[in-house]
Amino acid sequence: MKLERLRAIAIGVALLLIWELVGRLAGRLLPPPSEILAQYWRDRDVFPAHIWATTRSAAAGFLLGNAAAILAAIAFCRFPLLEQLFRGVNIALFTVPAIVIGPIFVLVFPGDLPQIVLAAVLVYFPTMAAMLVGLNEIDPRLSDLVRIYGGREAALMRFVRLRSSLPSLLAGLKVAASLAVLGAILGEFGSGVRWGLGTFLLGSLSQGDAPRLWSIGLAATGLAMIGYGAFALIGAKTTGATKAVTLANKLPDRLGDRAGRRGGAQRLAILLAAILTPFVLWEALIAATGLSPIIAPGPIETLSYLFVSPDSAAARATLLNAVGETLPIAALGLVSGLAAAFLLASFTVLQPRLARLVLPVALVAQNIPLVALTPIVLLLFGRETLASVFMAVLVVFFPAYVLLSQGFALTPHAARDLVRAYGGGRFKELRLIATPYSISYLFAAAKLVAPQALLGVMVAEWLLSGRGLGNLLNVSRGNLDYDMIWAGAMVSILISVAAYQSVAALERLWR
Amino acid sequence: MITALATAGLGAAVAFRARDDRMEAKPMAEAAVDLIVDRVAKVFPGPQGPVTALSPTSLKLSRGSFVAVIGPSGCGKSTLLRIIGGLETPDQGAVLIRGKSPEQFRAEGELGIAFQDPALLPWRSVRRNVALPLQVLGRRVADHAGQIDALIQLVGLAGYEDALPSQLSGGMRQRVAIARALVTEPSVLLLDEPFGALDQILRRAMNVELQRIWMKSGATALLVTHGIDEAVFLADEVAVMRAKPGRIAEIIPVPFPRPRDPALMTTPEFHEICDHLAALLGEAGDEA
């Protein structure tokens, strides 16, 4: 154990030295660690305040979002119908490109609240999903046992479900912790607050000062990793058990499970209700905040802005144009990211030892807040389309790789041994056994990352390229074009949900 | 003794019956019927149309008796046990336990159950696992602390009260499950292949233990099993079930006196009954 730790430290130090060396030779793009450290020192007057502001918003959003997520998971477990009705809301919250609702929250909430609420929104889904899976997946014998003593659902919840969901909940919280940091930073982009890593990043991007950009990206990553690590540690301490490393990815499949038993008409009614619920909630929330319909239009106003109002044609043209710029890039990023992940993950079969080295890196990397990557992307690819593509690939690759290598690792050994017993090599094993087995993981990964690809492209567009949907939202925000902000947000969410649902539909076709 | 029997059906009073009283009640057991399964049937929807898990089946268990149900896979023996426990509702017929429905009966803590899998809560110590039924019934665990420790001792786990399930062997976990099944002092004990996951050697040892524990408890026991020798060693009566459709084909009495010694398993009489059962099950197998 100690030796292993020493070796890890040695590898870390070696990597730092190589980085330093390459940094000194490569010059501007990759500043050496010593220069980044010096930058921290130069910015020592402002850095702590920026970090503190982001930490505060992230922590508040983390608490808020997780409280909602835990209560929701318990309610969904107790009343499956409720979960079906809220499916539309849940999928929307899962797929929502966080950057599009940031500007809306800025319109609706005062002060630090936009960042906090955005962090809470990002945190909600992974925690809710992980907890719900934990609550639902209990040993059926335990349910029998409680019933044998006259216990009902309440007793089962109290004695069995809550405690058995703990490892799963902690796995969700781990992911949520780093998402809270991302949410806080994305919220700062639009809110014009004085302090925060997002504000700092936005202000520094135009200067193109590599050491400073890296220092901000690393600070954001560090913050997210501290949260992630804290919950990983708590998880390891309290449960000891090795739980699946991926979080919530299971849920979207699981959501569909219990719908089967109802009749056709009833199912259609539930489906319609699930589609309508998000819009009803939208209307209700606006009514509750009492905001002017000019700043905060409801679903009906937004639809009429796009289809009925005098400038609807112009608005539609602008939006369609932006979508036309964004979608191909997101699709390209998604496909290439997935392909790269699939190829690399197949090394799990071809080169198990190499895979064992890469997986921990990917596990950590998938939790790096994507805004922390923006500086690197800017420095490497500039502000052109390629930057947007690369951003999407980056966001897609790591989670997809983690999920796919699990898929490859989980192929039944007996099936693989069978190939070997007949003298087949590793490539045969990959082709005949591992690849077919991991196709379902490919779909799961695609569902998970399709919305992320869109988010990645939109962040790049907002911060770097100045094109597409991301830029449209940023510009509308600057022009106080409220109708366009809401319409753009709605369209982005709908695209994201559509992307998710089409992967799900493809998956059903495949089966 | 008579009073013990008279009050036995009276719900709450049952829980406070003295253990010794119940042991004395044993010899008179054949007098009263504890459990009646009356023409119970169950059909499950299957991928190729409905499957008759259980065609109308009847069974009676005398108070304090030990009945084993044996049969091939898919003969409905587990379904039968689950219907008796109120975990499945029958499509036809009814189950009466001391004149009550399973749902009423179990709400009084009169039912104990042990499965093939011990189904322990992994985060609870042995003691707290054994206490779980009391908590579900809403009883105060503190009032039963002495009884819980006595049960843990009875199943041979003294010294392991605070151990977690992960620290125990398979056989020890199954003992915890048995202790848990007895903690409410149930009058009916349902055992669904409780030693099915254990190896043959351990299983024999556990059978001897189970007989001892059951004799102390005085409960009426229904054991579902695959093991012929297990059934013959433990039961007063063995019900042989057949599949397609699931039904009880025959009930074979096992007349050996108690307590039965492991040496019994080497006697020709024991083997005669086993062979007879094997033959019956063989026919059942041919049919399927």
PDB file of C-alpha atoms in Angstrom, chain B residues 93-215:
ATOM      1  CA  GLY B  93     -59.687 -20.668  -2.334  1.00  0.00           C
ATOM      2  CA  ALA B  94     -58.454 -19.366   0.977  1.00  0.00           C
ATOM      3  CA  VAL B  95     -55.846 -19.845   3.670  1.00  0.00           C
ATOM      4  CA  LEU B  96     -56.885 -19.803   7.302  1.00  0.00           C
ATOM      5  CA  ILE B  97     -54.346 -19.716  10.084  1.00  0.00           C
ATOM      6  CA  ARG B  98     -56.053 -20.276  13.413  1.00  0.00           C
ATOM      7  CA  GLY B  99     -59.222 -18.945  11.903  1.00  0.00           C
ATOM      8  CA  LYS B 100     -57.633 -15.805  10.509  1.00  0.00           C
ATOM      9  CA  SER B 101     -56.468 -14.649   7.128  1.00  0.00           C
ATOM     10  CA  PRO B 102     -52.681 -14.508   6.638  1.00  0.00           C
ATOM     11  CA  GLU B 103     -52.853 -10.703   6.564  1.00  0.00           C
ATOM     12  CA  GLN B 104     -54.556 -10.528   9.973  1.00  0.00           C
ATOM     13  CA  PHE B 105     -52.387 -13.248  11.397  1.00  0.00           C
ATOM     14  CA  ARG B 106     -49.084 -11.746  10.367  1.00  0.00           C
ATOM     15  CA  ALA B 107     -49.978  -8.261  11.620  1.00  0.00           C
ATOM     16  CA  GLU B 108     -49.975  -9.854  15.081  1.00  0.00           C
ATOM     17  CA  GLY B 109     -46.426 -11.124  14.616  1.00  0.00           C
ATOM     18  CA  GLU B 110     -47.587 -14.733  14.614  1.00  0.00           C
ATOM     19  CA  LEU B 111     -45.761 -15.606  11.410  1.00  0.00           C
ATOM     20  CA  GLY B 112     -42.060 -16.204  11.070  1.00  0.00           C
ATOM     21  CA  ILE B 113     -40.244 -16.677   7.769  1.00  0.00           C
ATOM     22  CA  ALA B 114     -36.799 -17.709   6.570  1.00  0.00           C
ATOM     23  CA  PHE B 115     -35.718 -17.774   2.926  1.00  0.00           C
ATOM     24  CA  GLN B 116     -33.043 -19.569   0.957  1.00  0.00           C
ATOM     25  CA  ASP B 117     -31.148 -16.288   1.025  1.00  0.00           C
ATOM     26  CA  PRO B 118     -30.764 -15.039   4.588  1.00  0.00           C
ATOM     27  CA  ALA B 119     -31.788 -11.539   3.375  1.00  0.00           C
ATOM     28  CA  LEU B 120     -30.041  -9.779   6.248  1.00  0.00           C
ATOM     29  CA  LEU B 121     -29.661  -6.024   6.281  1.00  0.00           C
ATOM     30  CA  PRO B 122     -25.931  -5.661   5.588  1.00  0.00           C
ATOM     31  CA  TRP B 123     -25.597  -2.522   7.692  1.00  0.00           C
ATOM     32  CA  ARG B 124     -27.125  -4.037  10.812  1.00  0.00           C
ATOM     33  CA  SER B 125     -25.373  -6.131  13.435  1.00  0.00           C
ATOM     34  CA  VAL B 126     -26.626  -9.639  14.213  1.00  0.00           C
ATOM     35  CA  ARG B 127     -28.550  -8.333  17.192  1.00  0.00           C
ATOM     36  CA  ARG B 128     -30.237  -5.551  15.254  1.00  0.00           C
ATOM     37  CA  ASN B 129     -31.030  -7.869  12.351  1.00  0.00           C
ATOM     38  CA  VAL B 130     -32.780 -10.224  14.735  1.00  0.00           C
ATOM     39  CA  ALA B 131     -34.686  -7.257  16.180  1.00  0.00           C
ATOM     40  CA  LEU B 132     -36.024  -6.070  12.798  1.00  0.00           C
ATOM     41  CA  PRO B 133     -39.408  -7.906  12.932  1.00  0.00           C
ATOM     42  CA  LEU B 134     -40.123  -6.337  16.324  1.00  0.00           C
ATOM     43  CA  GLN B 135     -39.475  -2.882  14.884  1.00  0.00           C
ATOM     44  CA  VAL B 136     -41.703  -3.516  11.896  1.00  0.00           C
ATOM     45  CA  LEU B 137     -44.453  -4.641  14.281  1.00  0.00           C
ATOM     46  CA  GLY B 138     -43.948  -1.435  16.231  1.00  0.00           C
ATOM     47  CA  ARG B 139     -42.812  -3.149  19.420  1.00  0.00           C
ATOM     48  CA  ARG B 140     -40.149  -1.764  21.707  1.00  0.00           C
ATOM     49  CA  VAL B 141     -36.884  -3.558  21.045  1.00  0.00           C
ATOM     50  CA  ALA B 142     -35.555  -2.712  24.512  1.00  0.00           C
ATOM     51  CA  ASP B 143     -38.321  -4.808  26.103  1.00  0.00           C
ATOM     52  CA  HIS B 144     -37.094  -7.838  24.195  1.00  0.00           C
ATOM     53  CA  ALA B 145     -33.346  -7.402  24.613  1.00  0.00           C
ATOM     54  CA  GLY B 146     -32.948 -10.460  26.837  1.00  0.00           C
ATOM     55  CA  GLN B 147     -35.034 -12.596  24.536  1.00  0.00           C
ATOM     56  CA  ILE B 148     -32.990 -11.523  21.487  1.00  0.00           C
ATOM     57  CA  ASP B 149     -29.741 -12.481  23.168  1.00  0.00           C
ATOM     58  CA  ALA B 150     -31.240 -15.793  24.265  1.00  0.00           C
ATOM     59  CA  LEU B 151     -32.266 -16.528  20.668  1.00  0.00           C
ATOM     60  CA  ILE B 152     -28.824 -15.661  19.353  1.00  0.00           C
ATOM     61  CA  GLN B 153     -27.453 -18.097  21.886  1.00  0.00           C
ATOM     62  CA  LEU B 154     -30.038 -20.699  20.878  1.00  0.00           C
ATOM     63  CA  VAL B 155     -28.871 -20.625  17.262  1.00  0.00           C
ATOM     64  CA  GLY B 156     -25.270 -20.906  18.454  1.00  0.00           C
ATOM     65  CA  LEU B 157     -24.056 -17.406  17.696  1.00  0.00           C
ATOM     66  CA  ALA B 158     -23.271 -16.203  21.218  1.00  0.00           C
ATOM     67  CA  GLY B 159     -20.349 -13.801  20.996  1.00  0.00           C
ATOM     68  CA  TYR B 160     -21.350 -12.615  17.507  1.00  0.00           C
ATOM     69  CA  GLU B 161     -24.130 -10.279  18.636  1.00  0.00           C
ATOM     70  CA  ASP B 162     -22.382  -7.186  17.300  1.00  0.00           C
ATOM     71  CA  ALA B 163     -20.893  -8.730  14.153  1.00  0.00           C
ATOM     72  CA  LEU B 164     -22.025  -7.535  10.739  1.00  0.00           C
ATOM     73  CA  PRO B 165     -23.382 -10.062   8.215  1.00  0.00           C
ATOM     74  CA  SER B 166     -20.312  -9.577   6.033  1.00  0.00           C
ATOM     75  CA  GLN B 167     -18.181 -10.893   8.889  1.00  0.00           C
ATOM     76  CA  LEU B 168     -20.134 -14.152   9.129  1.00  0.00           C
ATOM     77  CA  SER B 169     -19.997 -17.374   7.118  1.00  0.00           C
ATOM     78  CA  GLY B 170     -22.948 -18.518   5.001  1.00  0.00           C
ATOM     79  CA  GLY B 171     -24.121 -20.978   7.634  1.00  0.00           C
ATOM     80  CA  MET B 172     -23.890 -18.382  10.398  1.00  0.00           C
ATOM     81  CA  ARG B 173     -25.925 -15.906   8.370  1.00  0.00           C
ATOM     82  CA  GLN B 174     -28.591 -18.525   7.899  1.00  0.00           C
ATOM     83  CA  ARG B 175     -28.671 -19.041  11.664  1.00  0.00           C
ATOM     84  CA  VAL B 176     -29.243 -15.312  12.097  1.00  0.00           C
ATOM     85  CA  ALA B 177     -32.164 -15.579   9.699  1.00  0.00           C
ATOM     86  CA  ILE B 178     -33.599 -18.449  11.756  1.00  0.00           C
ATOM     87  CA  ALA B 179     -33.206 -16.466  14.976  1.00  0.00           C
ATOM     88  CA  ARG B 180     -34.910 -13.532  13.290  1.00  0.00           C
ATOM     89  CA  ALA B 181     -37.788 -15.780  12.214  1.00  0.00           C
ATOM     90  CA  LEU B 182     -38.273 -16.840  15.847  1.00  0.00           C
ATOM     91  CA  VAL B 183     -37.967 -13.448  17.533  1.00  0.00           C
ATOM     92  CA  THR B 184     -41.685 -12.705  17.567  1.00  0.00           C
ATOM     93  CA  GLU B 185     -42.348 -16.157  19.078  1.00  0.00           C
ATOM     94  CA  PRO B 186     -44.385 -17.048  16.011  1.00  0.00           C
ATOM     95  CA  SER B 187     -46.916 -19.846  16.148  1.00  0.00           C
ATOM     96  CA  VAL B 188     -46.358 -20.607  12.457  1.00  0.00           C
ATOM     97  CA  LEU B 189     -42.911 -20.803  10.918  1.00  0.00           C
ATOM     98  CA  LEU B 190     -42.476 -20.715   7.131  1.00  0.00           C
ATOM     99  CA  LEU B 191     -39.145 -22.007   5.828  1.00  0.00           C
ATOM    100  CA  ASP B 192     -38.494 -21.556   2.106  1.00  0.00           C
ATOM    101  CA  GLU B 193     -35.466 -23.768   1.366  1.00  0.00           C
ATOM    102  CA  PRO B 194     -33.617 -22.110   4.235  1.00  0.00           C
ATOM    103  CA  PHE B 195     -30.498 -24.222   3.716  1.00  0.00           C
ATOM    104  CA  GLY B 196     -30.703 -24.473  -0.051  1.00  0.00           C
ATOM    105  CA  ALA B 197     -27.588 -22.394  -0.576  1.00  0.00           C
ATOM    106  CA  LEU B 198     -25.434 -24.364   1.869  1.00  0.00           C
ATOM    107  CA  ASP B 199     -23.273 -27.349   1.054  1.00  0.00           C
ATOM    108  CA  GLN B 200     -24.457 -30.845   1.924  1.00  0.00           C
ATOM    109  CA  ILE B 201     -22.282 -31.251   5.033  1.00  0.00           C
ATOM    110  CA  LEU B 202     -23.279 -27.929   6.553  1.00  0.00           C
ATOM    111  CA  ARG B 203     -26.861 -28.571   5.605  1.00  0.00           C
ATOM    112  CA  ARG B 204     -26.998 -31.773   7.666  1.00  0.00           C
ATOM    113  CA  ALA B 205     -25.584 -29.995  10.691  1.00  0.00           C
ATOM    114  CA  MET B 206     -28.083 -27.167  10.262  1.00  0.00           C
ATOM    115  CA  ASN B 207     -30.951 -29.668  10.012  1.00  0.00           C
ATOM    116  CA  VAL B 208     -30.045 -31.111  13.403  1.00  0.00           C
ATOM    117  CA  GLU B 209     -29.890 -27.566  14.782  1.00  0.00           C
ATOM    118  CA  LEU B 210     -33.195 -26.639  13.226  1.00  0.00           C
ATOM    119  CA  GLN B 211     -34.910 -29.611  14.819  1.00  0.00           C
ATOM    120  CA  ARG B 212     -33.568 -28.612  18.217  1.00  0.00           C
ATOM    121  CA  ILE B 213     -34.563 -24.966  17.787  1.00  0.00           C
ATOM    122  CA  TRP B 214     -37.973 -25.819  16.426  1.00  0.00           C
ATOM    123  CA  MET B 215     -38.711 -28.243  19.269  1.00  0.00           C
TER     124      MET B 215
END
